Each structure stands twice: as structure tokens, then as C-alpha cells.
PDB file of C-alpha atoms (C1' of nucleotides) in Angstrom:
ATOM      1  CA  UNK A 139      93.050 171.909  42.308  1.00  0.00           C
ATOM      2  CA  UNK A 140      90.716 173.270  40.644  1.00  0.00           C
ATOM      3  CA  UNK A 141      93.287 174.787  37.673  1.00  0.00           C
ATOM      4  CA  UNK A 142      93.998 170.951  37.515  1.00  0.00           C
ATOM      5  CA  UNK A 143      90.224 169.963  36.845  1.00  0.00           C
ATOM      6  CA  UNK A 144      89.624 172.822  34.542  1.00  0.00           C
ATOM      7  CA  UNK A 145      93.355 171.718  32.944  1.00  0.00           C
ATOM      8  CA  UNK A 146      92.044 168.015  32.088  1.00  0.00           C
ATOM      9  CA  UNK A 147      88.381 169.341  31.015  1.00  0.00           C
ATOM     10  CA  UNK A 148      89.729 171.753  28.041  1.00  0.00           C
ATOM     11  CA  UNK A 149      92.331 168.819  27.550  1.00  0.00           C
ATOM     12  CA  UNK A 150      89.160 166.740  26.567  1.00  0.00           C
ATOM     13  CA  UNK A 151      87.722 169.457  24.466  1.00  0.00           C
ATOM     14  CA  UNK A 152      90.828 170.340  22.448  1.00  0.00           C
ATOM     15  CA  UNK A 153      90.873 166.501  22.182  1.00  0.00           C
ATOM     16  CA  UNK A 154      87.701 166.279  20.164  1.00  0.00           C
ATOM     17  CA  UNK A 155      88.182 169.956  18.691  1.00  0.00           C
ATOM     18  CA  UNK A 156      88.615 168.697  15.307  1.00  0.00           C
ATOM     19  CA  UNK A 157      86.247 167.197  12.568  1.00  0.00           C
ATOM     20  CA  UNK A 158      88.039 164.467  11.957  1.00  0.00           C
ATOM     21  CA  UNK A 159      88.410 163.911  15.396  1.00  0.00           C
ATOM     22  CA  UNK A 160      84.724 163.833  15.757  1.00  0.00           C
ATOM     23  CA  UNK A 161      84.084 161.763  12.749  1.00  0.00           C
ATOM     24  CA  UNK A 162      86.436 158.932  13.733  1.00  0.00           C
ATOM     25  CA  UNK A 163      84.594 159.186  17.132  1.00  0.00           C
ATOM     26  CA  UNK A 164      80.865 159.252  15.113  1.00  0.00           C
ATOM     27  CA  UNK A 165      82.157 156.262  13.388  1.00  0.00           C
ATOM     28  CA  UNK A 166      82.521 154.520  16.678  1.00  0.00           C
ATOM     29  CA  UNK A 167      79.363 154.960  17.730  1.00  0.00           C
ATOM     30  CA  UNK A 168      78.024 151.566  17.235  1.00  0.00           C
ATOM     31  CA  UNK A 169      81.102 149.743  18.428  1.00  0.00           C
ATOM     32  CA  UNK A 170      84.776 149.225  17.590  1.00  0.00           C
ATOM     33  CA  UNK A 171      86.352 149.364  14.143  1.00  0.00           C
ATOM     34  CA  UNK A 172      90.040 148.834  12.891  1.00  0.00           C
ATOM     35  CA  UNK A 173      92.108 151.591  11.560  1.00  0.00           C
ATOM     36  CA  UNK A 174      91.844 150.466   8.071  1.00  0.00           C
ATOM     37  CA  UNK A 175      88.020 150.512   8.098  1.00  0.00           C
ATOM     38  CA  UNK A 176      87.984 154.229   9.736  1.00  0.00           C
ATOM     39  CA  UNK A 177      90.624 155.138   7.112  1.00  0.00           C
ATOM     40  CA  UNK A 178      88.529 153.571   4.374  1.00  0.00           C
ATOM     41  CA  UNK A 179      85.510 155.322   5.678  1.00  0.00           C
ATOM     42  CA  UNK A 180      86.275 158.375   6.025  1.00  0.00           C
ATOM     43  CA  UNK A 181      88.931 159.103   2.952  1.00  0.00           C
ATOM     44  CA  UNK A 182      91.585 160.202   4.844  1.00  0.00           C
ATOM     45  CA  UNK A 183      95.857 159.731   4.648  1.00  0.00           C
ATOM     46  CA  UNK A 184      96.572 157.585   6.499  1.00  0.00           C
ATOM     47  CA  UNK A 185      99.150 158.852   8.333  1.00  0.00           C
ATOM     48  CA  UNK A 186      96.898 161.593   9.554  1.00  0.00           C
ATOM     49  CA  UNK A 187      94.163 159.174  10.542  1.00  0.00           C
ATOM     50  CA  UNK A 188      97.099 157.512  12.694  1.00  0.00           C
ATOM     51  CA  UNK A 189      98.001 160.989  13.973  1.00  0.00           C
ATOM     52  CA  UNK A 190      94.139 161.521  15.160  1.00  0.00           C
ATOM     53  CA  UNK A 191      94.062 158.433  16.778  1.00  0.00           C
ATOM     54  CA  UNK A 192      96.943 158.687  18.668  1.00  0.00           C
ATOM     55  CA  UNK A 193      95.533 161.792  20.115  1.00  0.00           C
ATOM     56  CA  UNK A 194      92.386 160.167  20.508  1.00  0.00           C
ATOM     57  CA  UNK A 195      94.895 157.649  22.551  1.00  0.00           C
ATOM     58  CA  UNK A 196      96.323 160.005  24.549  1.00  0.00           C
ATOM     59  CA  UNK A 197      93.601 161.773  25.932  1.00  0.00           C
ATOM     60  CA  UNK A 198      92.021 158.420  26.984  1.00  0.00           C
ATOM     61  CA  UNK A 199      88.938 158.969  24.602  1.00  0.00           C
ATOM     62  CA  UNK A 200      89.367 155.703  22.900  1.00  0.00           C
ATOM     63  CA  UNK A 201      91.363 152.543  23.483  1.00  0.00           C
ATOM     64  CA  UNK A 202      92.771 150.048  21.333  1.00  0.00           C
ATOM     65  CA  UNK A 203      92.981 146.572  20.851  1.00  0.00           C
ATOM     66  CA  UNK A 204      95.571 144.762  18.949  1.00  0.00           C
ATOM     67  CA  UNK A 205      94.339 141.705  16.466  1.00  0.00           C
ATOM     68  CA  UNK A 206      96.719 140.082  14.676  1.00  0.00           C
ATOM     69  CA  UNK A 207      98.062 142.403  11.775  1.00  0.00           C
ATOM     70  CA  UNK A 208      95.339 144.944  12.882  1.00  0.00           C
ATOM     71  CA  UNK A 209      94.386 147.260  15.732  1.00  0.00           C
ATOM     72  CA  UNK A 210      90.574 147.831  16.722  1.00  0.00           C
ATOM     73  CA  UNK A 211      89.798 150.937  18.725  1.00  0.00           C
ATOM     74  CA  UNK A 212      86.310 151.609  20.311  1.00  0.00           C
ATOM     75  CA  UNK A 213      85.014 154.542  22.503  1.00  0.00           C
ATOM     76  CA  UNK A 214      86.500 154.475  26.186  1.00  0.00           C
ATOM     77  CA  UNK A 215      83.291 155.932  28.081  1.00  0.00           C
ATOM     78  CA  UNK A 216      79.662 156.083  26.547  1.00  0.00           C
ATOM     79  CA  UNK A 217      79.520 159.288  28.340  1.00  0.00           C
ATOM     80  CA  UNK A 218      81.404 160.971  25.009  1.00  0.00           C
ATOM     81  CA  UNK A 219      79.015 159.504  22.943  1.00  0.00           C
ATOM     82  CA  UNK A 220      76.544 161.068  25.596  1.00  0.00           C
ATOM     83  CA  UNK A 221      78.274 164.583  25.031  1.00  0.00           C
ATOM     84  CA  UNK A 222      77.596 164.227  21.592  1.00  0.00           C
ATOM     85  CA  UNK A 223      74.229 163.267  21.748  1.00  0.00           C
ATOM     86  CA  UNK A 224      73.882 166.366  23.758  1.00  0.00           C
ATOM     87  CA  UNK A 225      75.436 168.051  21.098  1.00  0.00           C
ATOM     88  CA  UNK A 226      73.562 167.155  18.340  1.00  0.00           C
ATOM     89  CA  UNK A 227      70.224 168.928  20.135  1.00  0.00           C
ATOM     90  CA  UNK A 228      72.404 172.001  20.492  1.00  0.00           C
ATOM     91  CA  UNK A 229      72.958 171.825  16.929  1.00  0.00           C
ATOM     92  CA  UNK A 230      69.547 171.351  15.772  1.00  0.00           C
ATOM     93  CA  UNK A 231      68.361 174.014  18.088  1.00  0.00           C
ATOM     94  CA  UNK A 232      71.468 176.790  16.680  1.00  0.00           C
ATOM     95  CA  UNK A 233      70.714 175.373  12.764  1.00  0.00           C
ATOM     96  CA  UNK A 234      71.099 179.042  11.110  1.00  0.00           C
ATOM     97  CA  UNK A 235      74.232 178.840  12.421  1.00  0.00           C
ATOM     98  CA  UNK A 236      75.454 175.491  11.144  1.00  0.00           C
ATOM     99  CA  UNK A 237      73.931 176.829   7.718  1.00  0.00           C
ATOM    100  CA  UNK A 238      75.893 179.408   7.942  1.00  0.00           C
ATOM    101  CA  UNK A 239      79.022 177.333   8.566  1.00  0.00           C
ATOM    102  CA  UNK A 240      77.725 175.591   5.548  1.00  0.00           C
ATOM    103  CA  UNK A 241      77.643 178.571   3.972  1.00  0.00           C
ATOM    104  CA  UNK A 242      80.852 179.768   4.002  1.00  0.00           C
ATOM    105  CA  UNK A 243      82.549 176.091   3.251  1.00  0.00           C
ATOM    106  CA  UNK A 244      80.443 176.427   0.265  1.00  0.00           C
ATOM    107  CA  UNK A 245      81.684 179.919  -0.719  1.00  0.00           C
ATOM    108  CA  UNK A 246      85.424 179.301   0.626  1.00  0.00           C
ATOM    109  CA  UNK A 247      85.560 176.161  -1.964  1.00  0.00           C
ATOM    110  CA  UNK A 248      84.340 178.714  -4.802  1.00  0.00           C
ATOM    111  CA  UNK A 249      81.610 176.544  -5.841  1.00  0.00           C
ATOM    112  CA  UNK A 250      79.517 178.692  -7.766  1.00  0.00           C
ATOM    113  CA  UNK A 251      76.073 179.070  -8.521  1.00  0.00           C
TER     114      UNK A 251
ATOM    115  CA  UNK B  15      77.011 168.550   4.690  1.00  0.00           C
ATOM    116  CA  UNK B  16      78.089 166.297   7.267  1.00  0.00           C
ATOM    117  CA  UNK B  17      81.619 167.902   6.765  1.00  0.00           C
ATOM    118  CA  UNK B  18      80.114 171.288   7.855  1.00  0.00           C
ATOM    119  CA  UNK B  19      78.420 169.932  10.675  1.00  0.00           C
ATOM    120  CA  UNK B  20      81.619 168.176  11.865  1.00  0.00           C
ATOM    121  CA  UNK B  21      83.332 171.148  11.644  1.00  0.00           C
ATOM    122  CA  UNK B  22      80.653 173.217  13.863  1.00  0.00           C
ATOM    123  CA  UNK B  23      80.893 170.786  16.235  1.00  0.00           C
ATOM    124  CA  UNK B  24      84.695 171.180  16.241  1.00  0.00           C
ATOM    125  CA  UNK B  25      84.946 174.523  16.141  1.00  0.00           C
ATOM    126  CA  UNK B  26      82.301 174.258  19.702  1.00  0.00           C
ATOM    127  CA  UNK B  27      84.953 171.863  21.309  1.00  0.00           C
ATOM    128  CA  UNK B  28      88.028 174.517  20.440  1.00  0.00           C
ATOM    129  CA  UNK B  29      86.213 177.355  21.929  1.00  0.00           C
ATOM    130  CA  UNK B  30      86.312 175.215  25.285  1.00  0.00           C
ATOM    131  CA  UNK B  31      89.563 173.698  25.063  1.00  0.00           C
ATOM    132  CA  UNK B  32      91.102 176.170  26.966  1.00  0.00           C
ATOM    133  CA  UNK B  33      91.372 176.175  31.085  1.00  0.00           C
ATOM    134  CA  UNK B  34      90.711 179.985  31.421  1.00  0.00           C
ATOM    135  CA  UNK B  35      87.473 179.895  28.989  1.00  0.00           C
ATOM    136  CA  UNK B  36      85.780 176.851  31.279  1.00  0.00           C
ATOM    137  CA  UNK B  37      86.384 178.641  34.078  1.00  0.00           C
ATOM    138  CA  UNK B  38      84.595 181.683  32.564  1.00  0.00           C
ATOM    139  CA  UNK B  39      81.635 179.394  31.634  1.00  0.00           C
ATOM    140  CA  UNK B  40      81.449 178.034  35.309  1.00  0.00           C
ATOM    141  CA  UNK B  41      81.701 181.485  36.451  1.00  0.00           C
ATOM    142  CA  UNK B  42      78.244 182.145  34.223  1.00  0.00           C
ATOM    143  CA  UNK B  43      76.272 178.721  35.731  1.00  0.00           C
ATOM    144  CA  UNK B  44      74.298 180.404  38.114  1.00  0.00           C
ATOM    145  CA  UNK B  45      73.569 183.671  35.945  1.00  0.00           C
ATOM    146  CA  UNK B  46      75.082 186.732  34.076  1.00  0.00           C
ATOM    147  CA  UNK B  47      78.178 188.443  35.478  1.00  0.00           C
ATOM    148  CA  UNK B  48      80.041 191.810  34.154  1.00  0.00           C
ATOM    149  CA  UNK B  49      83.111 191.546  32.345  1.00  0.00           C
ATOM    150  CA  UNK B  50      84.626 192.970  35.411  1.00  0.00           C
ATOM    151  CA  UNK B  51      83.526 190.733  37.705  1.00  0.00           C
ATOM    152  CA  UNK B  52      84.552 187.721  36.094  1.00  0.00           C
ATOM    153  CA  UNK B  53      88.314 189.394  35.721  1.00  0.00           C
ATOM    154  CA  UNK B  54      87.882 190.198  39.396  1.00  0.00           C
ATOM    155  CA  UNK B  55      87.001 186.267  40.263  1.00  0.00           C
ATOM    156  CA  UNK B  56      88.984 184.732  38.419  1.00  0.00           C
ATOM    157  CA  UNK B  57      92.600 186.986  38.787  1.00  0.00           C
ATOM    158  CA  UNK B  58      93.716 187.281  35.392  1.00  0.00           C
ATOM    159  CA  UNK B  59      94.423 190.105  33.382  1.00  0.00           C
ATOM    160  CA  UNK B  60      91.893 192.988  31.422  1.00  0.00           C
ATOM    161  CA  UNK B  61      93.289 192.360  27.925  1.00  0.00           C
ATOM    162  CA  UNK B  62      93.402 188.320  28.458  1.00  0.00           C
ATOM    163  CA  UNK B  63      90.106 188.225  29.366  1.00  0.00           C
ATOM    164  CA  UNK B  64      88.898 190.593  27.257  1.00  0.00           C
ATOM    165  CA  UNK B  65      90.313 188.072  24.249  1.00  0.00           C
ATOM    166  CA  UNK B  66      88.507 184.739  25.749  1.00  0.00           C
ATOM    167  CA  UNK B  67      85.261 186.064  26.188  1.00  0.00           C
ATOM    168  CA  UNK B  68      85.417 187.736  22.433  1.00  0.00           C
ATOM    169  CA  UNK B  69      86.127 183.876  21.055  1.00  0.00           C
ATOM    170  CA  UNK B  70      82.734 182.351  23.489  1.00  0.00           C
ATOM    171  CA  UNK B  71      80.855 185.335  21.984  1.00  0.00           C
ATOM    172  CA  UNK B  72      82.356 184.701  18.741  1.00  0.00           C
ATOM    173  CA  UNK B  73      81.240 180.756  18.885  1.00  0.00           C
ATOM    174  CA  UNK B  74      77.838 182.089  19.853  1.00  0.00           C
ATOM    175  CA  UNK B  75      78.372 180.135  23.547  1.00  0.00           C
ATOM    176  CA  UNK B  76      77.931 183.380  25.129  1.00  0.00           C
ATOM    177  CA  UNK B  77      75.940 186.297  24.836  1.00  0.00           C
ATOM    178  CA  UNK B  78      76.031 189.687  26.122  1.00  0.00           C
ATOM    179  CA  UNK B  79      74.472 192.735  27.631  1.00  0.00           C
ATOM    180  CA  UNK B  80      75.514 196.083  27.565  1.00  0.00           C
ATOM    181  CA  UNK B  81      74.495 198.388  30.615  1.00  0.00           C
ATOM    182  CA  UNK B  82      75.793 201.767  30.621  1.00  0.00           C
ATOM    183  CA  UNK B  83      79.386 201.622  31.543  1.00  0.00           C
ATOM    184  CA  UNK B  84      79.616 197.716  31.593  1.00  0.00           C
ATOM    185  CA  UNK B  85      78.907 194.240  29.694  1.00  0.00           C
ATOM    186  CA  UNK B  86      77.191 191.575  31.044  1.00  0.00           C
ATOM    187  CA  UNK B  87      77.874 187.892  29.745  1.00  0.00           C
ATOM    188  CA  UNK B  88      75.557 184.889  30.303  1.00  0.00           C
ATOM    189  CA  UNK B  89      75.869 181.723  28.798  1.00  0.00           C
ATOM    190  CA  UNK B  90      73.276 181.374  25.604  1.00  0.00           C
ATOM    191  CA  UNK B  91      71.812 177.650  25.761  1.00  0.00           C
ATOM    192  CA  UNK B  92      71.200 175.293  28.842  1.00  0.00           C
ATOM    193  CA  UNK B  93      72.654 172.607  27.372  1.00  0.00           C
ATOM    194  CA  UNK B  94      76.375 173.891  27.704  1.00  0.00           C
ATOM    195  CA  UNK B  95      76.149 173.807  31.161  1.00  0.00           C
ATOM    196  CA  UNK B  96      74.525 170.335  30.971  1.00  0.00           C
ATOM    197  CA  UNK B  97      77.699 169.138  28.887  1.00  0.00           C
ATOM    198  CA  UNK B  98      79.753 170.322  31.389  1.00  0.00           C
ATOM    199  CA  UNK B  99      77.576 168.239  33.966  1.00  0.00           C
ATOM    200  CA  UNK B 100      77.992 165.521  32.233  1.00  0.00           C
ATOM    201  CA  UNK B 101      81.890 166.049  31.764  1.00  0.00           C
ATOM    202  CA  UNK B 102      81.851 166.397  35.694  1.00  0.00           C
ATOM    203  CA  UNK B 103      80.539 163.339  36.108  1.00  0.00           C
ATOM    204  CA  UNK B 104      82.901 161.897  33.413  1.00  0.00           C
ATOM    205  CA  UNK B 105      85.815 163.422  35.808  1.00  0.00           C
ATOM    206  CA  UNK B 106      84.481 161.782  38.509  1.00  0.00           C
ATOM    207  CA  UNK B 107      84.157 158.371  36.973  1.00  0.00           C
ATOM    208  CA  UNK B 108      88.204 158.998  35.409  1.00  0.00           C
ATOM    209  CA  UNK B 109      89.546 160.468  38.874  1.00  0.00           C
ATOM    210  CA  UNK B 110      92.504 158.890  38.611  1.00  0.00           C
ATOM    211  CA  UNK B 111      93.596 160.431  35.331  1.00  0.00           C
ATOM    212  CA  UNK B 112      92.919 163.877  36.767  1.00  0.00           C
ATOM    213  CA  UNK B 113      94.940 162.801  39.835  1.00  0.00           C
ATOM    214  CA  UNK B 114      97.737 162.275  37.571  1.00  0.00           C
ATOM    215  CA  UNK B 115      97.501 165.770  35.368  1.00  0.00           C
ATOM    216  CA  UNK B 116      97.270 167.653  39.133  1.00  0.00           C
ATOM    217  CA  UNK B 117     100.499 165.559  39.950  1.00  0.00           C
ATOM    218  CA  UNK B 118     102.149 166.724  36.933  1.00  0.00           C
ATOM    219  CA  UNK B 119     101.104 170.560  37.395  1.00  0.00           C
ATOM    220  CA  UNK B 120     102.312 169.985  40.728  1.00  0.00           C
ATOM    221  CA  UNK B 121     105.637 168.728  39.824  1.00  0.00           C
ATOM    222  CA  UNK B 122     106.090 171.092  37.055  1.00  0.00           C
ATOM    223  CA  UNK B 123     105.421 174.043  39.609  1.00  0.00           C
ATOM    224  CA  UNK B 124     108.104 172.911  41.383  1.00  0.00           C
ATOM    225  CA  UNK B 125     106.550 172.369  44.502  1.00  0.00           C
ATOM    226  CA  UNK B 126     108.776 169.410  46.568  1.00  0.00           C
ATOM    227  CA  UNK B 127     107.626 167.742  49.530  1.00  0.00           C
TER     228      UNK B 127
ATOM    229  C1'  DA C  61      85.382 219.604  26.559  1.00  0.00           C
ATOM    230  C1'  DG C  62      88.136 216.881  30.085  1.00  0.00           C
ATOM    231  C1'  DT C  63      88.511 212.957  33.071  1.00  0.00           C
ATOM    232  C1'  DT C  64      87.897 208.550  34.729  1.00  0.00           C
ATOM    233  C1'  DA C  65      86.233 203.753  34.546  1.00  0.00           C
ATOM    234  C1'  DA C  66      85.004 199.609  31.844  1.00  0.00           C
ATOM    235  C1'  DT C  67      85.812 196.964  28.058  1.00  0.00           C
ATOM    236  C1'  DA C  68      87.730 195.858  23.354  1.00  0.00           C
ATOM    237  C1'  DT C  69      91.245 195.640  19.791  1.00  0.00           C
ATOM    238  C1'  DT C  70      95.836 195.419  17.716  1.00  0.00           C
ATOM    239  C1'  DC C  71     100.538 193.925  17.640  1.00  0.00           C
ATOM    240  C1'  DG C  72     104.291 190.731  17.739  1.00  0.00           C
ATOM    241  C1'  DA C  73     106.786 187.057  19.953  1.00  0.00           C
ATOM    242  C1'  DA C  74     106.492 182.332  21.715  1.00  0.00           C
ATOM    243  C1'  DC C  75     104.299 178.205  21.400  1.00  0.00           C
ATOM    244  C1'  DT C  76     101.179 174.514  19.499  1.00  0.00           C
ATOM    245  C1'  DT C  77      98.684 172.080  15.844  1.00  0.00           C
ATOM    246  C1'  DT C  78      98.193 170.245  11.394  1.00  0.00           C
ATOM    247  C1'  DC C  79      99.475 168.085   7.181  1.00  0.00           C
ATOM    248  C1'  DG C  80     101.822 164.818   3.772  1.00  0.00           C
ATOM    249  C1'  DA C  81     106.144 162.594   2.685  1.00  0.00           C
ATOM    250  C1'  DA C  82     109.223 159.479   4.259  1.00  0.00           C
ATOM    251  C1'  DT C  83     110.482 156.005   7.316  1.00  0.00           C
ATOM    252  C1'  DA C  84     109.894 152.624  11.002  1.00  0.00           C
ATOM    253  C1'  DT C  85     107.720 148.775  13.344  1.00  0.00           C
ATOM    254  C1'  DA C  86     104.879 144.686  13.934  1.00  0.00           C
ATOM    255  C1'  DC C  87     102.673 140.760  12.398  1.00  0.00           C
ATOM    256  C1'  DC C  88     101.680 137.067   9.292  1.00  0.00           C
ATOM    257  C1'  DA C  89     102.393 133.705   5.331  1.00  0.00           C
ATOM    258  C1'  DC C  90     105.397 131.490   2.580  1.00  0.00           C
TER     259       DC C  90
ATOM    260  C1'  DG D 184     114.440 135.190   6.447  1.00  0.00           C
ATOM    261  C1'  DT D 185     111.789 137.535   2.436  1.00  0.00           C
ATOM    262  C1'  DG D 186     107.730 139.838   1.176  1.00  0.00           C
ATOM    263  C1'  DG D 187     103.486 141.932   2.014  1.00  0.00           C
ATOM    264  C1'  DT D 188      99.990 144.240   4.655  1.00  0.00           C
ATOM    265  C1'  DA D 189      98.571 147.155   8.692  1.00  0.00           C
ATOM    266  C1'  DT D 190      99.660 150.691  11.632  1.00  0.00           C
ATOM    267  C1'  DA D 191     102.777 154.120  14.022  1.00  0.00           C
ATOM    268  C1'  DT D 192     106.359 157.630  14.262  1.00  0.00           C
ATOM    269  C1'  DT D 193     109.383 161.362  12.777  1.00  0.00           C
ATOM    270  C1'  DC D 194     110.272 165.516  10.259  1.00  0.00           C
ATOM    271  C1'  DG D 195     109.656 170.181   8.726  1.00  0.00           C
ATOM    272  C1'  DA D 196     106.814 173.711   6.771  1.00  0.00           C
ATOM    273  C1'  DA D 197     102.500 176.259   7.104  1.00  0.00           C
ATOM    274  C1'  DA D 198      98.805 177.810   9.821  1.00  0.00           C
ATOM    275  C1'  DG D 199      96.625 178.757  14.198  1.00  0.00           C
ATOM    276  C1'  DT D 200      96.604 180.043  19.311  1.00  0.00           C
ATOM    277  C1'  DT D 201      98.065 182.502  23.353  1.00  0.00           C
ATOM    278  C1'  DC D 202      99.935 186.040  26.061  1.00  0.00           C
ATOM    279  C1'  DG D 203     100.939 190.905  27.888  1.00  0.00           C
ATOM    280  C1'  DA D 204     101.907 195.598  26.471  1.00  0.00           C
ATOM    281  C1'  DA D 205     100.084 199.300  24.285  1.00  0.00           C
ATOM    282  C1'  DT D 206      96.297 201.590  22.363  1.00  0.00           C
ATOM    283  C1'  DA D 207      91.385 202.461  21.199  1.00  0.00           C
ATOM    284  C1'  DT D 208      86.548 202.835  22.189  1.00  0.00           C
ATOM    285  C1'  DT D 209      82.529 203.814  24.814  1.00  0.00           C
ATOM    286  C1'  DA D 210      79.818 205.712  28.503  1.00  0.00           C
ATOM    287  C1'  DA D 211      79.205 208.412  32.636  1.00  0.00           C
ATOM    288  C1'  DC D 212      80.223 212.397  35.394  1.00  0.00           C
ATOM    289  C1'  DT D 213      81.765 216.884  36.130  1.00  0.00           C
TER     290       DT D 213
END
DNA sequence: AGTTAATATTCGAACTTTCGAATATACCAC
DNA sequence: GTGGTATATTCGAAAGTTCGAATATTAACT
């Protein structure tokens, strides 16, 4: 019972345990979008954006709404965009860290100084 | 910028999305245990746990303590146990999705009624 | 120094995730 | 129905994760 809880609880995490994962989610925030527009604003292929949202799908984080020629999703539960919220404290408050994860981007795409 | 950010955040989310690391966390809500201790409570093996508490130290979710012969863990920041609060109430609210994964564990265990 | 207890690391096999390219499906307008 | 636009799915290669078995490290005790 409890395997099962913890099962569906790292389910959720490796859900959202990707940046664009979280970005499509971020770009949410406000309300629902179509595909195109998250595809358009974030830059990506979009067969991978597809691929992200269908996880997104699957692990009930968003849902979807067809339209015509075009699908809208929006966030299921504003308790993710809670969890994020939450998040973004933890962030601020660990910030060496994130520079450091800056950091090494920065070095690992050789941009020179 | 925001890509590095999005890709702390993401890299926070993997280090949970595993059963056997959010059980270690929950072991920690209520204060620091020894490495030993949390093997002993939750039954799995030296080596195993040895790995999943080296990638919550390693994502800076844990810290530890070292005390002669033994290591103490404790979580590093109230506000991962608050997530998880939050992601309990989530549960709640979602019950009958986590109805459904128990069913499935239950029917891929075998067990017939 | 030798032994035991506690914890960490390394290795390799099995499994899972990620990506872009290619292809499929669905809907609309003509 | 043909053509176009929007989105989803399938495939296979590359990269990443997970496990237990074996081994290494560290500290305490004699």
C-alpha cells in the first residue's frame, strides 16, 4: 500500500524530471495553450514537444482539449503549479547552486571568455 | 539562464522519481537517521541503499553527519518535506488514480482473489 | 597489526529515456 | 476526394538509470 503511494509519487516526479517538461508546464501557468503555441514558444521539434506532452498526458499532469484542427492542453491540478511555486523559494534560497548549474552549462557549451 | 534553472529544477524532480528514494526522505521527516537504520526500516539491501542516498546527497536534498563508525542523513531544507505535503494532499485529491496503480502492482504481483 | 562493523564505490547486465527522422492520423477548406 | 495544416505515433540509436555481487574504505576495539 504504501509501495503503491510511494510508486505513483516518484511517477509524478520522473514526470516533471525534465526541463522541457517543466517549461511546457511554466508555460501553462496562466492558462491553456495549443501545441503549436508551446512549440513556437519554446523552439522545440516538434515531435519531441508531442513526445513531452504525451507524458505530460499520461501521468495526468495536464489534459487536453481538442479544437477543431488544434488541441489545447492546460494544467490538471493548481496544486503542480503550487509545487512549483514551492520550488522556486527552494531555488532562490540554494542560488550558488543553480549558479553553479549555470556554470557548468556555460563551460560544457565551450563558450569562452 | 532560464535553461539552467529549468534544468536544476529537473534534475530536483529526477532525484525523487524513484519509490525507494521517497521513502528514504519520509524516513528523514521527523529527524536524522543512520545509514543503517534507514536500511534496517526500510528492508532493502547495503549496496542499494548505499547508491540512493549518494544521488539525494549528490542533489544537495540531503545532508550528512559522520559519527564515529556511522553516517547520519537528514533532509537539508524544510521545504522538501512541505512539497511532499503538498503532493500528499495532491494524492488525496487524485485517489482514484493511485487506486488504479495499487491495482496494477497488485495484478502484476500475481496476487488472485 | 588484526578483526569486526558501518558505509561507499565499482562493475556489468538489464532496463528505461531521449532524440530526430519518417510516417500516420485528424480536421478543415476547397 | 485533394491538399494543407496541426498533432500524434513508431522506430532505432545513443545515453542514462537501476540492481546485486564484489570490493574498498573508514573507524573502533582488542
Amino acid at each position: 500500500m504504501q509501495d503503491a503511494l510511494r510508486q505513483f509519487k516518484a511517477d509524478f516526479f520522473q514526470a516533471l524530471a525534465h526541463p522541457t517538461r517543466i517549461a511546457i508546464v511554466e508555460q501553462l501557468r496562466e492558462g491553456e495553450l495549443s501545441a503549436g503555441t508551446i512549440i513556437e514558444r519554446l523552439g522545440i521539434e516538434q515531435a519531441n514537444a508531442s513526445q513531452h506532452l504525451a507524458i505530460l498526458r499520461a501521468k495526468n499532469i495536464l489534459v487536453n482539449r481538442k479544437a477543431g484542427n488544434q488541441v489545447f492542453y492546460s494544467v490538471r491540478d493548481r496544486r503542480i503549479i503550487e509545487i512549483l511555486d514551492i520550488m522556486r523559494q527552494y531555488f532562490h534560497a540554494h542560488m550558488s547552486e543553480v549558479l553553479a548549474t549555470l556554470r557548468a552549462i556555460d563551460k560544457a557549451g565551450k563558450v569562452r571568455r
